[in-house]
Amino acid sequence: MEDLKKFLVDKVLIFESDTLLPETEKRLQQIRREKISNSVIYLSSGTSSIIAGSEKTFMAIRAYLDDNGHDTDLVRVGCSGPANFEPFLCIQLIGKNKLYFRNITEEKVEPLLNGIFHNDINEDDLVGQKGTRGFEMWPGIPFLEELPFFSKQKRIVLENCGCYDPENINEYIALGGYRAYVKAIRHYTFEEVCTIVEKSGLRGRSGGGYLTGLKWKQALNTGSSARYLICNAKESDPGAFTDRTILESDPHRLVEGIAIASYAIGASSALIFLRSGSEHARIRIQKAIDNAREYGLLGHNIFLSGYNLDIEIRKESGAFVCGEETALISSLEGKRGMPKLKPPYPTTAGLFGKPTVINNVETLMNVPLIMQNGPDWFRSLGTENSPGTKVFAITGKSRMKGVVEVEMGTEIKTILEDIAEGIKEGKKFKAIQLGGASGSFITGDNINITVDFDVMKEKNIGMGAGGFVIVDENTCMVDLVRYYMEFMRNGSCGKCIPCREGTGRMLEILDGVIRKPANDDSGTTLERFKGVMQLENIALVMKDTSLCGLGQTAPNPFISALKNFREEFEEHIFDRKCRANICRGLRTFSIDVDKCTGCTACASKCPVNAIYGTRLQPFFIVEEKCTGCGICFDICKFSAITVK
Amino acid sequence: MLITIQVNNKKIRAEKGETILSALYSNGIVIPTLCRMRDFTPTGACRMCVVEIEGRDRLVTACSQPVEEWMKIWTHSPRVINARKTIVELLLSNHPDDCLYCDRNLNCELQRLSEELNVRERRIRGKKIKFRLDQSSPAIVRELSKCILCGRCVRICEEIITSTSLDFINKGRQTHVGAALDRDFNFSSCIHCGQCVLVCPTGALHEKHNITEVQEYLNKSGITKVIQYSPLVPAGLAEALGVKYNKEFDKIVNAILRKIGFDKVFTTGTGTDICIKELTDQLSERIKNRGVTPLIISACPAWVKFAEQFLPSLIPQLSTLKSPQQITGVLIKTLVAGQAGLKPEQIFSVSVTPCMAMKFEARREGMMRKGISDVDSVLTVRELARLIRLYGIDVANIGYEPADEPMEGRSSAAALADVSGGLTEGIIRSLYFMKVNKDADKQVFKKLRSVNSFREATIKIGEIEVKTAVVDGLAGLEKLESSLASGIKYDLVEVMTCPGGCVHGAGMPFLKSGDEIKNRIKLVYQADETEAINLPCKSPVLLNLYEKYLAANKEIADRKIFYTHFEKRNVLL
Amino acid sequence: MSTDIESILKKYKPGRREYLIPMLQEIQDDLGYLSEEAIVKVGSFVGLSTTKIYGLATFYDQFRFVPSGKVQIKICHGTSCFLNGSQSVIDKIKEETGIMPGQTTRDGIFSYEIVTCMGGCNNGPLICINGEYYTGVKAEQLPDLIKKLRFIIEND
Ligand SMILES: Cc1cc2nc3c(=O)[nH]c(=O)nc-3n(C[C@H](O)[C@H](O)[C@H](O)COP(=O)(O)O)c2cc1C
Ligand code: SF4
Ligand code: SF4
Ligand code: SF4
Ligand code: SF4
Ligand code: SF4
Ligand code: SF4
Ligand code: SF4
Ligand code: SF4
Ligand code: FES
Ligand code: FES
Ligand code: FES
């Protein structure tokens, strides 16, 4: 072990020439498993894999191999993207291409392995093979990279995800990792690193699209004695999981990105602000930091460069607003995470009043690549003003789901129809919601829009951090907007009036729209309509006056939905109808006197006592009292209750 | 450096680096604010002060944004007015709508804003917030449903009073302002200074009212109603009633109080004179016998509670002398009662003060004798003004009356005690007169009269030098502590909780411009310049009291009754 | 109990506000909640008033001030789970336990919290009970599940 470490440090990391010695290369190939002497089984091991049962699968494989005395290696790797294939398994037989199988739950292990080791491949769960130079291809089996899910992607940030064991630093180094960092601290000045990244045109991937190199330079040029780098791994948008996937699958690339960024701004202390509840990610990233320290990549006077750096993980403690920079800083300082006025910006006065750069996980993942391949290479990807790629987390009603990466300039339509393979169960597409709870909707009308900071800004669509939620005709837009508004109301810090009160009022008004009119004033159609009139005004004032990004963007889903789906709002208000049949509060229940046997079952279960009647006579529902919960409908054995 | 900016299409000059708000104010353009506090860094919480700046996507808060050369600003464009109005409507949408029953009715910033912004219709409906009403504190009532979360109370309590008894609790819509562990106020470290009440723009924080109780007693027969008022009260009352103050107004106040129904009217100033005399004697004694130094003045009840909680190590140096209110109260329940042949419980003793902490002080255990308090009810100046209106008293045509013997007058030094440093000045002047037998030169006190939160002065009195320190607002304690820690020996230390002293007390009328305090200080100094009796020892009232009455009354002769004890207090800090 | 708090505090430097949250997190991990004693102790350790510590702790959703139940349920209410019907799961759990998120039932058995995206979006609605995931949960399954869990705890 000690020997391997010495080899990797001396012959790879601090090796003075760009081309490594042939014998070094050979050994690296073994570490990368490009040359194997045993068959290998790779099993995905992200949170979504574990939830889908991958740990049980792992045990089953282990038991199978032990029982059958197979000399097969079993490795946990990161996540390669398609969440609906979990547990995602790959088998590499000696001399043959890798084969990928989906949804391998524990009970499938035995038949699958029995078959494979006898050259009988189970086609049902087979996804494809992956071509590798010098290996024999499986006839008649499609290539993984030719499946639309993969072929339309451009994976650079995610290139290592699913390819190595995230808990093994040796594999990362064998894949070329940490060399850009070592080169930077030994051969470049702070300023030079900033300039390279500035030249690459890399823009912040959290959604704002601020030029990363420029941000770094602002902090570097403050002339302060101490500076900090913070990696924002808060990722608290509901339904976003790109950062977590990256952290779990390729923690070393992130550590390298953080290290380079810290060096660029002359910070000797970096913090990772990690979302709470990501225990799996925390363990992996902590291990990566510890291993990097062991290899001399972190610590004091790193590789005699005179540069010192340590990285510390700080768990956030559950407040959506703490993703905002100034709130994040307050939280790290041990205060209530309430945003502060800007200016001063964190790059001039951030953590403990010192210049601080805050970058998103995905932003930092790009940095080692830029240092390795140069700014021109990066600029060759994507569009003029948005070079590179963008990672999205696809969820919702599509066939394929998971973490994907596309080149900037790709049409949203391509992501929807090719990568996500369209809507499942033959339903009709309705909209895509980009950027989580503060994002807007993309509908069929502008589905041709391309992924590009400026193009999207022009269309008033925020890129967001990577949420890509696909909804179909069975989704009620009013209900969805209400959901996002509730999320924002709960996330608001409460400091400023427009956001604190505005999110509350908007939610209450939306609540009124999806509920059946109660018997008081506030429930009349007129009041509900007036409410929606007010919603527009409140939304505009919130955008215009809120202190921080949360309040400024909270009304976005509503504004966008009202623009694109106005008729759905009107139906709810005037016709008391929810076309997706989601807003149960609007339904009207009544009892068919001919069918009712008077069994009393419904009356005894109605939570608001809205059902009256005499035993063995037909019962009736008092409409004003009924809240539309539907319990009676489910309970009646005689189908006497009807819904409208 | 002056730069030019453009406001509403007119050029105006502004100082580089100043905020838009300050530039607007100095050019006579008024825009509303809610969370702003003078001399504090802006927090940007309320968003009331937004203005439109050409080239900016969003509106900008004027209270925080520095001016830039050639900035084009619109302060009252339709967009801005709509934003401000909507913000107020949002606040009102879940507000309790309680104006008619509210302490701040007609005096409330939220109410005023809704009037100014022409809110005339309830366009936005919201669920009313229900928070508990906390009446547990002897001085302060919290009605959290009226709180607009401007944060002014939290900041003043932390940054100026340093008691840090309040903070925001919870987040988002559940945010409210509360004390440690969200317990009731009486469990907290609050020292009842009431500064939070003074800065609160709404009725969310207000004093505990004692008017009803006073009214009840006024209607009772068989009870003698006695009232004392602090030297600053007449000036404060004039301010509250909107009349001009001069010394003669004190006599009007006497007449008013009698008209309301008080049998006897005394001035607390006599108590202050006693206080000065006693402290002068103590100081002189301690200097002579090299007793414990410094002598720390205990006249401010909020400071005393603060010391008991946070600085118990200073308690041995703290004078155990009661405050002027309590000294006067003691005399009312002993001397005055005796003269009238009454038992203490047959007297209802009221005090009017500029101070809110006095409401707490009157309830302190050490301030009761045999379960009977010396001061039964404490009113603020604002409450007295209300009482006057309630009793329909025509202040303009009431005539002049003297106060009652034996506490009918005071020296101007007693009035000076309402300004921070004034008590020290009175004591030193008395000591000077005692030792040198002439008045000290005014120049000597210049250092004590400045405005810093911590001031020191060494004063030569004949052979001796007296080293004094004045803490003006508790933020100055930090410097006192570090001076003490570095071994500096003071003879006399005065601590006043409210910055500026009792002229800034929480029982005084609410401030409108902030200039009121300067005016109050001016009145106090003017009195000191013009009044002949400038020291307790020259006051015939005091001399008469000590010589004629105190000596003759067994209960008071040893004056122990003027003293109490202080000890470490366990509260949730 | 109190020795636990002290041994945790010992790991930190006194008077350092920036480690306030990690301290509270560690105490909560240990005790299961933040007791009043803990808040007061942390306050004097850091040199801040209890008011401030309490104000800080109540800002963050993660901190709780009553002991959690023996059965801790996390319900995912991220976008994906929402689209798959997590609202009815939440409503059902509310109904079955009779408590709000962050509270604990009187008998000390159940407590639950609502979280956003636990990372198993493909299999929502997702709930996690004492560390074990349940995928594709339907509201109708919950009464039986709750009954079963209560039975297990009561007979333990
Ligand atoms: C309410 C709010 C929540 C945010 N949440 C996140 C988050 O979870 N992750 C993130 O990287 N940035 C988040 N941001 C953006 C950050 O404040 C910050 O701009 C970003 O981390 C900068 O990184 P970048 O320049 O690399 O994009 C949030 C912003 C706001 C206003
Ligand atoms: S916009 Fe919302 S989250 Fe941001 S400071 Fe205001 S209240 Fe807090
Ligand atoms: S359950 Fe059905 S049949 Fe029975 S009383 Fe109700 S409506 Fe009638
Ligand atoms: S729908 Fe619900 S509320 Fe209405 S009658 Fe049926 S059980 Fe009662
Ligand atoms: S606080 Fe102001 S607006 Fe509110 S009830 Fe009192 S007077 Fe009216
Ligand atoms: S102001 Fe209007 S609401 Fe208030 S008391 Fe007068 S009439 Fe009534
Ligand atoms: S009365 Fe004084 S000590 Fe008490 S909360 Fe208000 S400002 Fe703080
Ligand atoms: S109590 Fe008053 S001063 Fe304090 S936050 Fe509320 S409104 Fe502002
Ligand atoms: S300074 Fe005066 S008004 Fe203020 S608390 Fe002390 S005694 Fe009361
Ligand atoms: S681990 Fe493969 S999709 Fe997440
Ligand atoms: S006064 Fe400017 S934000 Fe409140
Ligand atoms: S939304 Fe529930 S696991 Fe992602």
XYZ file of N, CA and C and ligand atoms in Angstrom, chain B residues 191-195 299-303 353-358 417-418 495-508, ligand 9:
104
model
N -33.961 44.019 31.825
C -33.762 44.903 32.976
C -34.789 46.028 32.994
N -35.794 45.917 32.159
C -36.943 46.834 32.182
C -36.622 48.266 31.831
N -35.525 48.478 31.132
C -35.171 49.850 30.794
C -36.187 50.457 29.836
N -36.849 49.576 29.042
C -37.885 50.076 28.149
C -37.375 50.729 26.875
N -36.088 50.671 26.637
C -35.579 51.282 25.403
C -36.183 50.614 24.168
N -28.739 54.565 41.600
C -30.015 55.275 41.417
C -30.837 54.738 40.256
N -30.180 54.099 39.297
C -30.899 53.609 38.118
C -31.285 52.144 38.335
N -32.552 51.858 38.496
C -32.956 50.487 38.843
C -32.642 49.469 37.745
N -32.625 49.933 36.507
C -32.300 48.997 35.426
C -30.843 48.572 35.542
N -29.997 49.536 35.825
C -28.579 49.221 35.997
C -28.372 48.286 37.186
N -42.831 59.085 36.612
C -41.399 59.150 36.289
C -41.172 59.073 34.790
N -40.007 59.497 34.365
C -39.637 59.335 32.959
C -39.131 57.925 32.695
N -39.203 57.061 33.679
C -38.488 55.787 33.646
C -39.470 54.628 33.664
N -39.180 53.566 32.921
C -40.049 52.412 32.964
C -39.596 51.400 33.994
N -38.289 51.382 34.246
C -37.751 50.417 35.200
C -38.260 50.683 36.613
N -38.708 51.917 36.852
C -39.222 52.247 38.185
C -40.473 51.429 38.504
N -29.807 65.560 37.718
C -29.635 64.108 37.802
C -30.349 63.378 36.675
N -31.251 64.046 35.975
C -31.952 63.396 34.877
C -31.104 63.312 33.612
N -23.629 54.973 36.695
C -24.077 54.214 35.524
C -25.539 54.528 35.281
N -25.840 54.978 34.084
C -27.224 55.198 33.690
C -27.511 54.311 32.487
N -28.595 53.579 32.557
C -28.883 52.613 31.498
C -29.248 53.292 30.178
N -30.095 54.308 30.270
C -30.541 54.927 29.022
C -29.466 55.869 28.504
N -29.129 55.769 27.233
C -28.106 56.670 26.696
C -28.559 58.119 26.844
N -27.763 58.919 27.507
C -28.156 60.301 27.745
C -28.750 60.496 29.131
N -29.133 59.391 29.771
C -29.738 59.488 31.091
C -31.251 59.459 31.017
N -31.902 59.871 32.111
C -33.360 59.743 32.183
C -34.078 60.665 31.196
N -33.377 61.668 30.658
C -34.006 62.471 29.608
C -34.402 61.586 28.429
N -33.733 60.428 28.343
C -34.034 59.479 27.274
C -34.792 58.272 27.836
N -35.383 58.470 28.990
C -36.064 57.364 29.648
C -37.269 56.891 28.856
N -37.629 55.627 29.101
C -38.696 55.029 28.292
C -40.082 55.450 28.736
N -40.142 56.250 29.828
C -41.448 56.737 30.239
C -41.785 58.082 29.625
N -40.834 58.642 28.906
C -41.032 59.958 28.284
C -41.838 59.811 26.996
S -31.407 55.893 33.011
Fe -33.113 56.797 34.091
S -34.855 56.384 32.825
Fe -33.247 55.021 32.149
S -33.587 53.161 33.303
Fe -32.132 54.365 34.447
S -33.371 55.525 35.869
Fe -34.734 54.760 34.323
